[in-house]
Amino acid sequence: MEQARADREDGQLCTNVVLGNHNVTHHLKIAGRPDQLFTEDASALTPTTSRGCPRAVNNLVLQALVAAFATGKNLVDEAAARASVSEVVGD
């Protein structure tokens, strides 16, 4: 389901298409990773926190991958996703 939306992020107007977890899954498949990399709990945090802004999604996903790698995990779980939120949002 596509939904056009405009959000403010860091004072910039962010016009985007909200794709939720499908966007991340699609990019992972293109990169050659067809199997699961994010748990469902981790996947649910990204669209909510990013408000659908592609740049925010990319930042959160990248930081979640780093957090999972740093703890030696093969999957990005909720703890890694929450760590990414803390890193990116600063909470």
mmCIF file with all atom_site columns, C-alpha atoms in Angstrom:
data_model
loop_
_atom_site.group_PDB
_atom_site.id
_atom_site.type_symbol
_atom_site.label_atom_id
_atom_site.label_alt_id
_atom_site.label_comp_id
_atom_site.label_asym_id
_atom_site.label_entity_id
_atom_site.label_seq_id
_atom_site.pdbx_PDB_ins_code
_atom_site.Cartn_x
_atom_site.Cartn_y
_atom_site.Cartn_z
_atom_site.occupancy
_atom_site.B_iso_or_equiv
_atom_site.pdbx_formal_charge
_atom_site.auth_seq_id
_atom_site.auth_comp_id
_atom_site.auth_asym_id
_atom_site.auth_atom_id
_atom_site.pdbx_PDB_model_num
ATOM 1  C CA . MET A 1 1  ? 0.000  0.000   0.000  1.00 0.00 ? 1  MET A CA 1
ATOM 2  C CA . GLU A 1 2  ? 1.472  3.316   -1.030 1.00 0.00 ? 2  GLU A CA 1
ATOM 3  C CA . GLN A 1 3  ? 0.531  6.534   0.673  1.00 0.00 ? 3  GLN A CA 1
ATOM 4  C CA . ALA A 1 4  ? 2.044  9.911   -0.177 1.00 0.00 ? 4  ALA A CA 1
ATOM 5  C CA . ARG A 1 5  ? 2.968  11.854  2.930  1.00 0.00 ? 5  ARG A CA 1
ATOM 6  C CA . ALA A 1 6  ? 4.931  14.930  3.938  1.00 0.00 ? 6  ALA A CA 1
ATOM 7  C CA . ASP A 1 7  ? 6.770  15.086  7.261  1.00 0.00 ? 7  ASP A CA 1
ATOM 8  C CA . ARG A 1 8  ? 9.185  17.511  8.811  1.00 0.00 ? 8  ARG A CA 1
ATOM 9  C CA . GLU A 1 9  ? 12.530 16.060  9.785  1.00 0.00 ? 9  GLU A CA 1
ATOM 10 C CA . ASP A 1 10 ? 15.339 18.320  11.003 1.00 0.00 ? 10 ASP A CA 1
ATOM 11 C CA . GLY A 1 11 ? 13.496 21.338  9.607  1.00 0.00 ? 11 GLY A CA 1
ATOM 12 C CA . GLN A 1 12 ? 13.396 19.905  6.088  1.00 0.00 ? 12 GLN A CA 1
ATOM 13 C CA . LEU A 1 13 ? 10.224 18.957  4.272  1.00 0.00 ? 13 LEU A CA 1
ATOM 14 C CA . CYS A 1 14 ? 10.301 15.225  3.631  1.00 0.00 ? 14 CYS A CA 1
ATOM 15 C CA . THR A 1 15 ? 7.901  14.216  0.834  1.00 0.00 ? 15 THR A CA 1
ATOM 16 C CA . ASN A 1 16 ? 7.877  10.465  0.537  1.00 0.00 ? 16 ASN A CA 1
ATOM 17 C CA . VAL A 1 17 ? 6.067  7.233   -0.157 1.00 0.00 ? 17 VAL A CA 1
ATOM 18 C CA . VAL A 1 18 ? 5.337  5.107   2.890  1.00 0.00 ? 18 VAL A CA 1
ATOM 19 C CA . LEU A 1 19 ? 6.193  1.493   2.141  1.00 0.00 ? 19 LEU A CA 1
ATOM 20 C CA . GLY A 1 20 ? 6.809  0.121   5.623  1.00 0.00 ? 20 GLY A CA 1
ATOM 21 C CA . ASN A 1 21 ? 8.940  -3.010  5.917  1.00 0.00 ? 21 ASN A CA 1
ATOM 22 C CA . HIS A 1 22 ? 8.359  -3.949  2.261  1.00 0.00 ? 22 HIS A CA 1
ATOM 23 C CA . ASN A 1 23 ? 10.917 -1.330  1.176  1.00 0.00 ? 23 ASN A CA 1
ATOM 24 C CA . VAL A 1 24 ? 13.653 -2.753  3.416  1.00 0.00 ? 24 VAL A CA 1
ATOM 25 C CA . THR A 1 25 ? 12.873 -6.337  2.377  1.00 0.00 ? 25 THR A CA 1
ATOM 26 C CA . HIS A 1 26 ? 12.917 -5.330  -1.288 1.00 0.00 ? 26 HIS A CA 1
ATOM 27 C CA . HIS A 1 27 ? 16.330 -3.669  -0.996 1.00 0.00 ? 27 HIS A CA 1
ATOM 28 C CA . LEU A 1 28 ? 17.758 -6.645  0.865  1.00 0.00 ? 28 LEU A CA 1
ATOM 29 C CA . LYS A 1 29 ? 16.594 -8.980  -1.922 1.00 0.00 ? 29 LYS A CA 1
ATOM 30 C CA . ILE A 1 30 ? 18.194 -6.742  -4.541 1.00 0.00 ? 30 ILE A CA 1
ATOM 31 C CA . ALA A 1 31 ? 21.413 -6.834  -2.512 1.00 0.00 ? 31 ALA A CA 1
ATOM 32 C CA . GLY A 1 32 ? 21.315 -10.640 -2.588 1.00 0.00 ? 32 GLY A CA 1
ATOM 33 C CA . ARG A 1 33 ? 19.825 -11.398 0.841  1.00 0.00 ? 33 ARG A CA 1
ATOM 34 C CA . PRO A 1 34 ? 16.539 -13.249 0.162  1.00 0.00 ? 34 PRO A CA 1
ATOM 35 C CA . ASP A 1 35 ? 16.251 -14.751 3.663  1.00 0.00 ? 35 ASP A CA 1
ATOM 36 C CA . GLN A 1 36 ? 15.100 -13.004 6.819  1.00 0.00 ? 36 GLN A CA 1
ATOM 37 C CA . LEU A 1 37 ? 17.495 -10.477 8.344  1.00 0.00 ? 37 LEU A CA 1
ATOM 38 C CA . PHE A 1 38 ? 15.149 -8.559  10.665 1.00 0.00 ? 38 PHE A CA 1
ATOM 39 C CA . THR A 1 39 ? 12.825 -10.100 13.237 1.00 0.00 ? 39 THR A CA 1
ATOM 40 C CA . GLU A 1 40 ? 9.188  -9.014  13.125 1.00 0.00 ? 40 GLU A CA 1
ATOM 41 C CA . ASP A 1 41 ? 9.612  -6.961  16.306 1.00 0.00 ? 41 ASP A CA 1
ATOM 42 C CA . ALA A 1 42 ? 12.589 -5.127  14.839 1.00 0.00 ? 42 ALA A CA 1
ATOM 43 C CA . SER A 1 43 ? 10.772 -4.553  11.550 1.00 0.00 ? 43 SER A CA 1
ATOM 44 C CA . ALA A 1 44 ? 7.817  -2.985  13.326 1.00 0.00 ? 44 ALA A CA 1
ATOM 45 C CA . LEU A 1 45 ? 9.935  -0.246  14.934 1.00 0.00 ? 45 LEU A CA 1
ATOM 46 C CA . THR A 1 46 ? 11.430 1.176   11.742 1.00 0.00 ? 46 THR A CA 1
ATOM 47 C CA . PRO A 1 47 ? 8.318  2.527   9.954  1.00 0.00 ? 47 PRO A CA 1
ATOM 48 C CA . THR A 1 48 ? 6.875  3.837   13.215 1.00 0.00 ? 48 THR A CA 1
ATOM 49 C CA . THR A 1 49 ? 10.013 5.669   14.290 1.00 0.00 ? 49 THR A CA 1
ATOM 50 C CA . SER A 1 50 ? 10.939 6.938   10.830 1.00 0.00 ? 50 SER A CA 1
ATOM 51 C CA . ARG A 1 51 ? 7.404  8.127   10.055 1.00 0.00 ? 51 ARG A CA 1
ATOM 52 C CA . GLY A 1 52 ? 8.030  6.694   6.585  1.00 0.00 ? 52 GLY A CA 1
ATOM 53 C CA . CYS A 1 53 ? 10.800 9.110   5.617  1.00 0.00 ? 53 CYS A CA 1
ATOM 54 C CA . PRO A 1 54 ? 13.245 7.142   3.432  1.00 0.00 ? 54 PRO A CA 1
ATOM 55 C CA . ARG A 1 55 ? 16.349 8.839   4.849  1.00 0.00 ? 55 ARG A CA 1
ATOM 56 C CA . ALA A 1 56 ? 15.253 8.061   8.408  1.00 0.00 ? 56 ALA A CA 1
ATOM 57 C CA . VAL A 1 57 ? 14.484 4.453   7.418  1.00 0.00 ? 57 VAL A CA 1
ATOM 58 C CA . ASN A 1 58 ? 17.975 4.093   5.915  1.00 0.00 ? 58 ASN A CA 1
ATOM 59 C CA . ASN A 1 59 ? 19.632 5.575   9.009  1.00 0.00 ? 59 ASN A CA 1
ATOM 60 C CA . LEU A 1 60 ? 17.672 3.346   11.395 1.00 0.00 ? 60 LEU A CA 1
ATOM 61 C CA . VAL A 1 61 ? 18.280 0.189   9.357  1.00 0.00 ? 61 VAL A CA 1
ATOM 62 C CA . LEU A 1 62 ? 22.002 0.901   9.044  1.00 0.00 ? 62 LEU A CA 1
ATOM 63 C CA . GLN A 1 63 ? 22.386 1.513   12.778 1.00 0.00 ? 63 GLN A CA 1
ATOM 64 C CA . ALA A 1 64 ? 20.346 -1.609  13.578 1.00 0.00 ? 64 ALA A CA 1
ATOM 65 C CA . LEU A 1 65 ? 22.660 -3.677  11.357 1.00 0.00 ? 65 LEU A CA 1
ATOM 66 C CA . VAL A 1 66 ? 25.691 -2.209  13.131 1.00 0.00 ? 66 VAL A CA 1
ATOM 67 C CA . ALA A 1 67 ? 24.155 -2.910  16.561 1.00 0.00 ? 67 ALA A CA 1
ATOM 68 C CA . ALA A 1 68 ? 23.397 -6.527  15.609 1.00 0.00 ? 68 ALA A CA 1
ATOM 69 C CA . PHE A 1 69 ? 26.913 -7.017  14.224 1.00 0.00 ? 69 PHE A CA 1
ATOM 70 C CA . ALA A 1 70 ? 28.490 -5.476  17.331 1.00 0.00 ? 70 ALA A CA 1
ATOM 71 C CA . THR A 1 71 ? 26.707 -8.013  19.532 1.00 0.00 ? 71 THR A CA 1
ATOM 72 C CA . GLY A 1 72 ? 27.497 -10.944 17.230 1.00 0.00 ? 72 GLY A CA 1
ATOM 73 C CA . LYS A 1 73 ? 23.912 -11.594 16.132 1.00 0.00 ? 73 LYS A CA 1
ATOM 74 C CA . ASN A 1 74 ? 22.915 -12.979 12.746 1.00 0.00 ? 74 ASN A CA 1
ATOM 75 C CA . LEU A 1 75 ? 19.488 -11.347 12.892 1.00 0.00 ? 75 LEU A CA 1
ATOM 76 C CA . VAL A 1 76 ? 18.534 -7.802  13.773 1.00 0.00 ? 76 VAL A CA 1
ATOM 77 C CA . ASP A 1 77 ? 16.294 -8.241  16.800 1.00 0.00 ? 77 ASP A CA 1
ATOM 78 C CA . GLU A 1 78 ? 14.245 -5.770  18.819 1.00 0.00 ? 78 GLU A CA 1
ATOM 79 C CA . ALA A 1 79 ? 17.213 -4.900  21.068 1.00 0.00 ? 79 ALA A CA 1
ATOM 80 C CA . ALA A 1 80 ? 19.346 -3.946  18.050 1.00 0.00 ? 80 ALA A CA 1
ATOM 81 C CA . ALA A 1 81 ? 16.457 -1.954  16.564 1.00 0.00 ? 81 ALA A CA 1
ATOM 82 C CA . ARG A 1 82 ? 15.927 -0.099  19.850 1.00 0.00 ? 82 ARG A CA 1
ATOM 83 C CA . ALA A 1 83 ? 19.665 0.625   20.010 1.00 0.00 ? 83 ALA A CA 1
ATOM 84 C CA . SER A 1 84 ? 19.421 2.123   16.512 1.00 0.00 ? 84 SER A CA 1
ATOM 85 C CA . VAL A 1 85 ? 16.524 4.318   17.595 1.00 0.00 ? 85 VAL A CA 1
ATOM 86 C CA . SER A 1 86 ? 18.574 5.571   20.547 1.00 0.00 ? 86 SER A CA 1
ATOM 87 C CA . GLU A 1 87 ? 21.547 6.239   18.282 1.00 0.00 ? 87 GLU A CA 1
ATOM 88 C CA . VAL A 1 88 ? 19.621 8.021   15.539 1.00 0.00 ? 88 VAL A CA 1
ATOM 89 C CA . VAL A 1 89 ? 16.938 9.810   17.536 1.00 0.00 ? 89 VAL A CA 1
ATOM 90 C CA . GLY A 1 90 ? 19.046 10.359  20.633 1.00 0.00 ? 90 GLY A CA 1
ATOM 91 C CA . ASP A 1 91 ? 16.561 9.150   23.236 1.00 0.00 ? 91 ASP A CA 1
#
